[in-house]
Short mmCIF file of C-alpha atoms and ligand atoms in Angstrom, two decimals:
data_model
loop_
_atom_site.label_atom_id
_atom_site.label_comp_id
_atom_site.label_asym_id
_atom_site.label_seq_id
_atom_site.Cartn_x
_atom_site.Cartn_y
_atom_site.Cartn_z
CA MET A 1 104.54 112.38 87.55
CA VAL A 2 102.82 114.14 90.95
CA PHE A 3 100.97 112.55 93.30
CA SER A 4 98.34 114.82 95.45
CA VAL A 5 97.59 113.69 99.27
CA ARG A 6 94.12 114.15 101.06
CA THR A 7 94.73 114.65 104.59
CA TYR A 8 92.93 114.24 107.45
CA ASN A 9 93.68 114.90 111.74
CA ASN A 10 96.64 116.79 111.20
CA ILE A 11 99.74 114.66 110.08
CA ASN A 12 102.74 116.17 111.78
CA GLN A 13 105.27 117.85 109.28
CA ILE A 14 107.71 115.62 109.97
CA GLY A 15 106.34 112.18 108.72
CA LEU A 16 104.72 114.15 105.54
CA LYS A 17 107.81 115.30 104.91
CA GLU A 18 108.86 111.74 103.74
CA LEU A 19 106.66 111.87 100.96
CA GLY A 20 109.00 114.23 99.18
CA ASN A 21 108.81 117.03 95.86
CA GLN A 22 106.63 114.35 94.16
CA PHE A 23 103.72 114.91 96.41
CA GLN A 24 101.23 118.10 97.06
CA VAL A 25 99.70 117.70 100.12
CA ASP A 26 96.55 119.62 100.23
CA GLY A 27 95.43 119.11 103.63
CA ASP A 28 91.66 118.08 103.32
CA LYS A 29 90.81 120.29 99.77
CA ALA A 30 93.02 118.13 98.08
CA ASP A 31 90.73 117.44 95.12
CA ASN A 32 90.30 114.05 93.48
CA PRO A 33 93.41 112.24 95.26
CA ASP A 34 95.49 109.53 95.38
CA ALA A 35 96.49 109.05 98.38
CA PHE A 36 94.37 109.51 102.33
CA ILE A 37 97.16 110.29 105.80
CA ILE A 38 94.76 109.06 108.17
CA ARG A 39 93.78 109.23 111.74
CA SER A 40 90.87 108.47 113.90
CA GLN A 41 89.46 109.94 110.14
CA ASN A 42 86.32 108.19 110.13
CA LEU A 43 85.64 106.59 106.23
CA HIS A 44 82.73 104.48 106.66
CA GLY A 45 79.87 105.66 104.40
CA LYS A 46 81.77 108.70 102.50
CA THR A 47 82.10 107.87 99.45
CA PHE A 48 86.05 106.95 98.11
CA PRO A 49 87.32 109.84 95.09
CA ASP A 50 87.48 108.01 91.87
CA ASN A 51 91.56 108.86 92.11
CA LEU A 52 91.97 107.26 94.97
CA LYS A 53 94.25 104.32 95.21
CA ALA A 54 95.82 104.26 99.28
CA ILE A 55 94.52 105.05 102.65
CA ALA A 56 97.00 105.49 105.20
CA ARG A 57 96.24 105.62 109.20
CA ALA A 58 99.01 106.15 111.34
CA GLY A 59 98.45 103.99 113.24
CA ALA A 60 97.68 100.65 113.98
CA GLY A 61 93.46 100.11 114.56
CA THR A 62 91.93 100.52 110.57
CA ASN A 63 88.09 100.03 112.01
CA ASN A 64 87.38 103.46 111.21
CA ILE A 65 87.78 102.27 106.94
CA PRO A 66 85.75 100.55 105.59
CA ILE A 67 88.53 97.95 104.53
CA ASP A 68 85.88 95.19 102.40
CA GLU A 69 84.17 99.04 100.21
CA ALA A 70 88.39 99.70 99.65
CA THR A 71 89.17 96.67 98.60
CA GLU A 72 87.24 96.21 96.01
CA GLN A 73 87.46 99.59 94.56
CA GLY A 74 90.25 98.57 93.85
CA ILE A 75 92.41 100.64 96.92
CA VAL A 76 95.28 100.02 99.64
CA VAL A 77 95.21 100.40 102.72
CA PHE A 78 98.57 100.54 105.33
CA ASN A 79 98.37 101.01 109.07
CA THR A 80 101.56 101.56 110.84
CA PRO A 81 101.73 98.67 113.12
CA GLY A 82 104.72 99.03 115.98
CA ALA A 83 105.65 102.41 114.74
CA ASN A 84 104.21 102.74 118.71
CA ALA A 85 105.51 99.93 119.62
CA ASN A 86 107.99 101.48 122.22
CA ALA A 87 105.62 103.64 123.64
CA VAL A 88 103.49 100.82 124.57
CA LYS A 89 106.02 98.62 126.04
CA GLU A 90 106.94 101.50 127.94
CA ALA A 91 103.67 101.97 129.24
CA VAL A 92 103.50 98.31 131.00
CA ILE A 93 107.39 97.79 132.15
CA ALA A 94 106.58 101.57 134.42
CA SER A 95 103.05 99.28 134.83
CA LEU A 96 105.12 95.73 136.16
CA LEU A 97 107.50 98.09 138.43
CA LEU A 98 103.70 100.33 139.83
CA SER A 99 102.21 96.79 140.11
CA ALA A 100 105.14 95.51 142.13
CA ARG A 101 105.57 98.26 145.10
CA ASP A 102 101.92 99.75 145.20
CA TYR A 103 103.59 103.18 144.06
CA ILE A 104 99.93 104.35 143.63
CA ALA A 105 98.04 102.97 146.73
CA ALA A 106 100.54 104.79 148.72
CA ASN A 107 101.11 107.56 146.72
CA THR A 108 96.45 107.90 147.68
CA TRP A 109 97.55 106.44 151.28
CA VAL A 110 99.96 109.87 151.87
CA ASN A 111 98.27 112.37 150.15
CA GLN A 112 95.53 111.25 152.39
CA LEU A 113 96.99 111.82 155.32
CA GLU A 114 96.18 115.51 157.88
CA GLY A 115 98.70 116.43 160.89
CA ASP A 116 101.27 118.51 162.15
CA ASP A 117 102.96 114.36 162.25
CA ILE A 118 103.50 113.73 158.97
CA SER A 119 106.37 112.00 158.66
CA LYS A 120 106.08 110.34 162.40
CA GLN A 121 102.91 108.79 160.50
CA VAL A 122 104.89 107.54 157.36
CA GLU A 123 107.15 106.15 159.17
CA ALA A 124 104.33 104.17 161.54
CA GLY A 125 102.48 103.49 158.52
CA LYS A 126 104.63 103.14 155.99
CA LYS A 127 105.42 99.01 156.26
CA GLN A 128 102.39 97.86 154.15
CA PHE A 129 103.87 99.51 151.07
CA ALA A 130 106.97 97.54 151.49
CA GLY A 131 106.54 96.19 147.95
CA SER A 132 108.28 93.07 146.56
CA GLU A 133 111.57 93.70 143.00
CA ILE A 134 110.70 92.53 140.00
CA ALA A 135 114.82 91.43 139.58
CA GLY A 136 114.20 87.47 139.76
CA LYS A 137 110.58 86.86 139.31
CA THR A 138 109.55 85.99 136.32
CA LEU A 139 107.79 87.67 133.93
CA GLY A 140 105.29 85.48 131.36
CA VAL A 141 104.63 87.36 127.74
CA ILE A 142 101.82 86.43 125.40
CA GLY A 143 102.63 87.89 121.64
CA LEU A 144 106.10 88.40 120.97
CA GLY A 145 105.16 90.83 117.78
CA ALA A 146 106.61 94.56 118.50
CA ILE A 147 105.38 94.84 121.38
CA GLY A 148 106.04 92.04 123.21
CA ALA A 149 109.35 91.13 121.59
CA ARG A 150 110.56 95.08 123.45
CA ILE A 151 109.66 94.08 126.50
CA ALA A 152 110.32 91.06 126.32
CA ASN A 153 113.87 91.58 125.96
CA ASP A 154 113.95 95.03 128.33
CA ALA A 155 112.26 92.53 130.94
CA ARG A 156 115.55 90.36 131.16
CA ARG A 157 117.63 93.59 131.10
CA LEU A 158 116.48 94.22 134.38
CA GLY A 159 117.22 90.74 136.06
CA MET A 160 113.58 88.66 134.80
CA ASN A 161 113.73 85.56 133.88
CA VAL A 162 111.25 85.24 131.08
CA LEU A 163 108.72 83.07 129.51
CA GLY A 164 107.98 84.07 126.06
CA TYR A 165 104.90 82.76 124.02
CA ASP A 166 104.24 82.96 120.07
CA PRO A 167 102.94 80.53 119.11
CA TYR A 168 102.83 82.01 114.99
CA VAL A 169 105.56 84.59 115.93
CA SER A 170 107.29 86.66 113.12
CA ILE A 171 110.67 86.05 111.09
CA GLU A 172 111.11 89.44 112.06
CA ALA A 173 110.12 89.95 115.34
CA ALA A 174 111.90 87.10 116.34
CA TRP A 175 115.47 87.39 114.90
CA ASN A 176 114.70 91.03 117.08
CA ILE A 177 113.57 88.90 120.51
CA SER A 178 116.72 87.90 123.09
CA SER A 179 118.16 84.14 123.05
CA HIS A 180 117.65 83.87 126.83
CA VAL A 181 114.23 84.44 127.32
CA LYS A 182 112.58 80.78 127.19
CA ARG A 183 110.24 80.06 124.35
CA VAL A 184 107.69 77.77 125.50
CA ASN A 185 104.55 76.04 124.11
CA ASP A 186 101.98 75.36 125.94
CA LEU A 187 100.74 79.06 127.37
CA LYS A 188 99.80 76.64 130.72
CA GLU A 189 103.51 77.39 131.35
CA ILE A 190 103.16 80.75 131.25
CA PHE A 191 100.04 80.91 134.06
CA ALA A 192 101.72 77.86 135.50
CA HIS A 193 105.42 79.42 135.99
CA SER A 194 104.94 83.43 135.96
CA ASP A 195 104.61 85.86 138.98
CA TYR A 196 103.54 89.22 135.96
CA ILE A 197 102.13 88.09 132.67
CA THR A 198 101.97 90.28 130.36
CA VAL A 199 100.13 90.66 126.93
CA HIS A 200 100.62 91.68 124.04
CA VAL A 201 98.04 89.69 121.41
CA PRO A 202 95.52 91.15 118.77
CA LEU A 203 91.57 90.91 119.81
CA THR A 204 90.64 87.85 117.55
CA ASP A 205 88.51 84.86 117.85
CA ASP A 206 91.23 82.59 119.21
CA THR A 207 92.48 85.14 121.15
CA ARG A 208 89.02 86.63 122.92
CA HIS A 209 89.01 85.94 126.75
CA THR A 210 92.63 84.53 127.17
CA PHE A 211 92.56 85.00 130.67
CA ASP A 212 89.16 83.00 131.51
CA LYS A 213 87.91 80.95 135.12
CA ALA A 214 90.22 77.85 133.54
CA ALA A 215 93.32 80.46 132.55
CA PHE A 216 93.77 80.95 136.29
CA ALA A 217 92.88 77.55 137.38
CA ASN A 218 95.90 77.78 136.10
CA MET A 219 97.54 80.27 137.89
CA THR A 220 99.55 80.15 141.60
CA LYS A 221 99.04 82.64 143.66
CA GLY A 222 99.03 86.65 143.71
CA THR A 223 99.90 86.57 139.81
CA THR A 224 100.03 90.18 138.15
CA ILE A 225 98.97 90.22 135.15
CA ILE A 226 99.43 93.24 132.52
CA ASN A 227 96.70 93.87 129.75
CA PHE A 228 97.72 96.57 127.43
CA ALA A 229 96.84 95.32 124.02
CA ARG A 230 92.24 95.05 124.62
CA ALA A 231 89.99 94.36 126.77
CA GLU A 232 88.33 91.88 125.14
CA LEU A 233 91.69 89.66 126.75
CA VAL A 234 89.58 89.53 129.41
CA ASP A 235 86.90 87.19 130.91
CA ASN A 236 86.27 90.54 134.00
CA GLN A 237 84.32 88.50 135.85
CA ALA A 238 87.03 85.17 135.72
CA LEU A 239 89.13 87.83 136.65
CA PHE A 240 87.27 88.99 139.85
CA ASP A 241 87.02 85.75 141.34
CA ALA A 242 90.35 85.28 140.45
CA ILE A 243 91.35 88.65 142.27
CA GLU A 244 88.68 87.53 145.64
CA THR A 245 91.11 83.74 146.48
CA GLY A 246 94.39 86.02 145.54
CA VAL A 247 95.46 83.94 143.23
CA VAL A 248 95.53 87.91 140.83
CA LYS A 249 97.94 90.31 142.80
CA HIS A 250 97.32 93.13 140.59
CA TYR A 251 94.89 93.63 137.72
CA VAL A 252 96.90 96.16 135.30
CA THR A 253 95.06 97.77 131.84
CA ASP A 254 95.17 100.15 129.12
CA PHE A 255 91.16 99.76 129.44
CA GLY A 256 88.03 101.73 131.20
CA ASP A 257 85.65 99.62 131.88
CA LYS A 258 82.96 100.95 134.14
CA GLU A 259 83.08 97.35 135.49
CA LEU A 260 86.30 97.80 136.49
CA LEU A 261 86.68 101.16 137.90
CA GLY A 262 87.28 102.08 141.26
CA LYS A 263 87.81 98.78 142.59
CA GLU A 264 90.49 97.68 145.11
CA ARG A 265 93.33 95.15 142.53
CA ILE A 266 92.97 96.58 140.12
CA THR A 267 94.93 100.14 138.25
CA VAL A 268 93.27 101.08 134.79
CA PHE A 269 94.40 103.82 132.29
CA PRO A 270 92.88 105.46 130.29
CA HIS A 271 93.95 103.96 126.48
CA VAL A 272 96.94 106.02 126.71
CA GLY A 273 99.14 103.10 125.92
CA GLY A 274 100.42 104.37 122.83
CA SER A 275 100.21 107.81 122.81
CA THR A 276 103.17 109.52 122.75
CA ALA A 277 104.73 112.15 120.90
CA GLU A 278 107.67 110.37 119.62
CA ALA A 279 104.25 107.59 118.33
CA GLU A 280 102.62 110.16 117.08
CA LEU A 281 105.56 111.04 114.43
CA ASN A 282 106.90 107.27 114.35
CA CYS A 283 103.38 106.22 112.31
CA ALA A 284 103.16 109.84 110.37
CA ILE A 285 107.11 108.87 109.58
CA MET A 286 105.63 104.74 108.41
CA ALA A 287 103.07 106.35 106.74
CA GLY A 288 104.22 109.49 104.99
CA LYS A 289 107.45 106.49 103.79
CA THR A 290 104.51 103.49 103.13
CA ILE A 291 102.68 105.90 100.47
CA ARG A 292 106.37 106.87 99.46
CA ARG A 293 107.39 103.29 97.99
CA PHE A 294 103.53 102.83 96.96
CA MET A 295 103.18 105.09 94.53
CA GLU A 296 106.07 105.13 93.40
CA THR A 297 107.04 101.81 93.05
CA GLY A 298 104.34 100.06 93.66
CA GLU A 299 105.36 97.74 96.34
CA ILE A 300 102.91 96.56 99.15
CA ILE A 301 104.05 97.05 102.67
CA ASN A 302 102.10 96.48 105.59
CA SER A 303 98.10 96.23 104.35
CA VAL A 304 95.59 94.60 105.88
CA ASN A 305 93.47 94.24 102.77
CA PHE A 306 96.98 93.30 99.73
CA PRO A 307 99.83 91.31 100.96
CA ARG A 308 102.85 91.97 100.91
CA VAL A 309 104.52 92.33 97.33
CA GLU A 310 108.39 93.84 97.22
CA GLN A 311 110.35 93.64 94.25
CA VAL A 312 112.63 96.40 92.52
CA LEU A 313 112.42 98.05 90.41
CA VAL A 314 114.64 97.25 86.64
CA ALA A 315 112.02 97.63 83.63
CA PRO A 316 111.86 100.61 82.67
CA TYR A 317 107.83 99.31 82.46
CA ARG A 318 106.20 98.29 85.96
CA ILE A 319 101.88 97.79 85.19
CA THR A 320 100.48 97.15 88.87
CA LEU A 321 96.71 95.50 88.66
CA ILE A 322 93.90 94.07 91.70
CA ASN A 323 92.77 91.65 89.98
CA LYS A 324 89.65 89.56 91.65
CA ASN A 325 92.05 86.61 92.60
CA VAL A 326 89.89 84.40 89.91
CA PRO A 327 91.36 81.00 87.69
CA ASN A 328 93.52 81.51 86.02
CA ILE A 329 94.62 84.63 86.05
CA VAL A 330 98.14 85.32 85.74
CA ALA A 331 97.25 83.09 82.38
CA ARG A 332 95.41 85.79 81.44
CA ILE A 333 97.85 88.38 82.47
CA SER A 334 100.67 86.72 80.85
CA THR A 335 98.80 85.78 77.69
CA ALA A 336 97.23 89.68 77.06
CA VAL A 337 101.14 90.34 77.55
CA SER A 338 102.32 88.32 74.94
CA ASP A 339 99.60 88.63 72.48
CA LEU A 340 101.26 92.35 72.64
CA GLY A 341 105.30 90.91 71.90
CA ILE A 342 105.81 91.91 75.16
CA ASN A 343 108.71 90.25 77.42
CA ILE A 344 107.98 90.31 80.74
CA ASP A 345 110.88 90.61 82.60
CA ASN A 346 109.08 89.76 86.20
CA ILE A 347 105.82 88.59 87.72
CA ILE A 348 104.67 88.38 91.05
CA ASN A 349 101.24 87.89 91.64
CA ARG A 350 100.01 87.53 94.93
CA SER A 351 96.56 86.66 96.87
CA LYS A 352 94.52 87.78 100.30
CA GLY A 353 90.77 86.70 99.57
CA ASP A 354 88.58 87.45 97.30
CA TYR A 355 91.04 88.61 95.80
CA ALA A 356 95.20 89.50 95.14
CA TYR A 357 98.32 92.21 93.49
CA THR A 358 100.34 91.90 91.28
CA LEU A 359 103.33 93.60 89.83
CA LEU A 360 104.81 92.63 86.38
CA ASP A 361 107.56 94.57 85.19
CA LEU A 362 107.92 94.77 81.22
CA ASP A 363 111.36 94.99 78.69
CA GLU A 364 109.47 97.21 76.61
CA ASP A 365 110.40 100.15 75.85
CA ASP A 366 106.83 100.82 73.15
CA ARG A 367 104.73 103.05 75.30
CA ALA A 368 102.58 102.64 72.32
CA LYS A 369 102.60 99.46 73.17
CA ILE A 370 102.71 99.37 77.01
CA ASN A 371 99.09 101.87 75.82
CA GLN A 372 97.28 99.22 74.12
CA LEU A 373 97.91 96.34 77.31
CA VAL A 374 96.62 98.76 79.76
CA ALA A 375 94.27 99.91 77.56
CA LYS A 376 93.42 96.24 77.64
CA PHE A 377 93.25 95.47 81.34
CA GLU A 378 91.69 98.14 82.35
CA ALA A 379 89.00 96.71 80.12
CA SER A 380 88.54 93.33 82.11
CA ASP A 381 86.02 92.79 84.29
CA ASN A 382 88.55 90.64 86.36
CA ILE A 383 90.80 93.95 86.92
CA VAL A 384 89.42 96.98 89.27
CA ARG A 385 92.43 99.02 89.58
CA VAL A 386 95.36 99.03 86.47
CA ARG A 387 98.72 101.60 87.31
CA LEU A 388 101.54 102.28 85.41
CA ILE A 389 104.65 102.80 86.90
CA GLU A 390 107.63 104.54 84.83
CA ARG A 391 111.18 103.64 85.88
N1 NAD B 1 97.15 100.30 124.59
C1 NAD B 1 97.47 101.01 123.79
O1 NAD B 1 97.13 101.97 122.82
C2 NAD B 1 97.80 100.10 122.23
C3 NAD B 1 98.39 100.53 121.81
C4 NAD B 1 98.90 100.01 120.24
C5 NAD B 1 98.77 98.49 120.22
N2 NAD B 1 97.31 97.62 120.80
C6 NAD B 1 97.98 96.55 121.00
O2 NAD B 1 98.34 95.67 121.07
C7 NAD B 1 98.86 94.45 120.26
C8 NAD B 1 99.21 93.34 119.40
O3 NAD B 1 100.73 94.78 119.68
P1 NAD B 1 101.94 95.11 118.61
O4 NAD B 1 102.49 96.19 117.82
O5 NAD B 1 102.66 93.92 119.44
O6 NAD B 1 101.69 93.86 117.35
P2 NAD B 1 102.07 92.56 116.17
O7 NAD B 1 101.18 92.30 115.66
O8 NAD B 1 103.60 93.49 116.10
O9 NAD B 1 102.65 91.33 117.98
C9 NAD B 1 100.65 90.76 117.51
C10 NAD B 1 102.09 89.26 117.86
O10 NAD B 1 101.36 88.84 118.45
C11 NAD B 1 101.24 86.72 118.16
N3 NAD B 1 99.54 86.56 118.48
C12 NAD B 1 98.51 86.51 117.86
N4 NAD B 1 97.94 85.61 117.85
C13 NAD B 1 97.86 84.65 118.92
C14 NAD B 1 98.75 83.51 120.19
N5 NAD B 1 96.42 82.90 119.78
N6 NAD B 1 98.78 83.79 121.38
C15 NAD B 1 100.04 83.95 120.72
N7 NAD B 1 100.41 84.60 119.81
C16 NAD B 1 99.51 85.28 119.13
C17 NAD B 1 101.77 86.78 116.37
O11 NAD B 1 101.98 86.04 115.64
C18 NAD B 1 102.25 88.68 117.15
O12 NAD B 1 103.59 88.00 117.26
C19 NAD B 1 98.21 95.14 119.20
O13 NAD B 1 96.80 93.55 119.18
C20 NAD B 1 96.82 95.95 119.96
O14 NAD B 1 95.74 95.31 120.38
C21 NAD B 1 98.04 98.38 122.07
#
C-alpha cells in the first residue's frame, strides 16, 4: 500500500526521507492525500480532503490547525514536542550569561565611543560593566519538560544550584533530570531563593501571569527573569514595578510586546529561541517518523487531539477506529467482532474528550470476514473513521 502525503511550507527533505518507500510525497499538489505535513500553513477555513487521516505539524504550536474540526472528522493531529528543545535551551543559557555580565549594554556602550583614545576610554569606563558569575548562584526552573529539564541539567554543569518546580512532570522527563536538581513543591520557594528564574510551561489559565505582583513580592532584590515560553506568563505592569524597585534586575524575553521595547533592564529577542537549522531538521524528522508510524501501524505518539496508543502489531489484521466517546462503545465493538465469529487478539480503547481511539487486533486470516466487519463499523453512527491495517 502506498500512502499519499501533501506537504506545505518546504519541509526539510531529510525529514521526508523518514517516511520511507511506502509514501508518495507530492508537495501541495497531492490529490486527496492520506496525510499532511505542514509548518505554519494556516488550515483554518479550509476543507479537509475526504481521505485525510493525519496532519503533522513540524513544530510545537498547532494554532494554525482547526483541531476541533479535525477531531470531528477523525483526523489525528500531531506535533513535534521537544524537537526544538535544544535550540531553546542554548538560547536560555546564552541569556543567563548575557544578563550576568550585561554584555549587550557593554557592547552598545563601546560602539558609541569616539576619538583617538578608545583604549583609554575603555579602561576608564569598563568598571560599570563588571558583572557577576553564574557559578554558585541559584537558578529556579519553572516547568521541567523537554526544555526546562535540559536547562536544569546544563545549569548544574555550569556550577549553579538549581531548583525545579513542576507538579505535573512526566515520568519520561523526570528520568532525565539530574539528581542534583532540587525539586520544590511550592512556586514561592523558587521566587524566594533564586537569583535567576527561567520559565518553561505552556500558556494556560493556570500559568497566565505566573509572574504577577504577588510573585514579585516574594522575590529578593536583584532577581533576573528569563522568559522564552510565552509573553502572557508575565504581567508586564507588575514587572515594570518590580524593575523600578530593584526586585527585578533584568528581564530577558523572546516575545516583543510593544510596551517592552527600548526599556532599560529589559532585553527582547524576536522569538528566535527555537529557530535553528538543527531544530527545523529535528521537527521534520520527527514529523516524518510520526506519520510513518501512524499510517503503518495505527499507533499514536505526540497527538494533540487523540491519546497516546502504542501496541506492537502481531495479529494478521488491525482495525483502528475513531469513535465518539459514548457509553458501552467497547462492548458494542466487541459484539460486532464476535457476531462474525472473529477472535480479538488485543483491544485498546483510549478516550480524550468527546472522542476515543480504538486499536483492534484480530486473530483472523479470512479477509472476507474482515471486510464485512469493516463495513459494519463504517455504517455505525458512532464511528467517524475506520482503517484496516494488514501486518
Ligand atoms: N521561544 C520559543 O521559540 C519556544 C520554542 C518552543 C517552545 N516554547 C515554549 O516553551 C514551552 C515549554 O516547551 P517544552 O518543549 O519544554 O514543553 P513540555 O511540554 O515538554 O514541558 C512543559 C512542562 O511544563 C509543565 N507544567 C505545565 N503546567 C505547569 C504549571 N502550572 N507549573 C509548573 N509546570 C507546569 C509540564 O508538566 C511540562 O513538564 C512551550 O509550551 C512553549 O510555550 C517556546
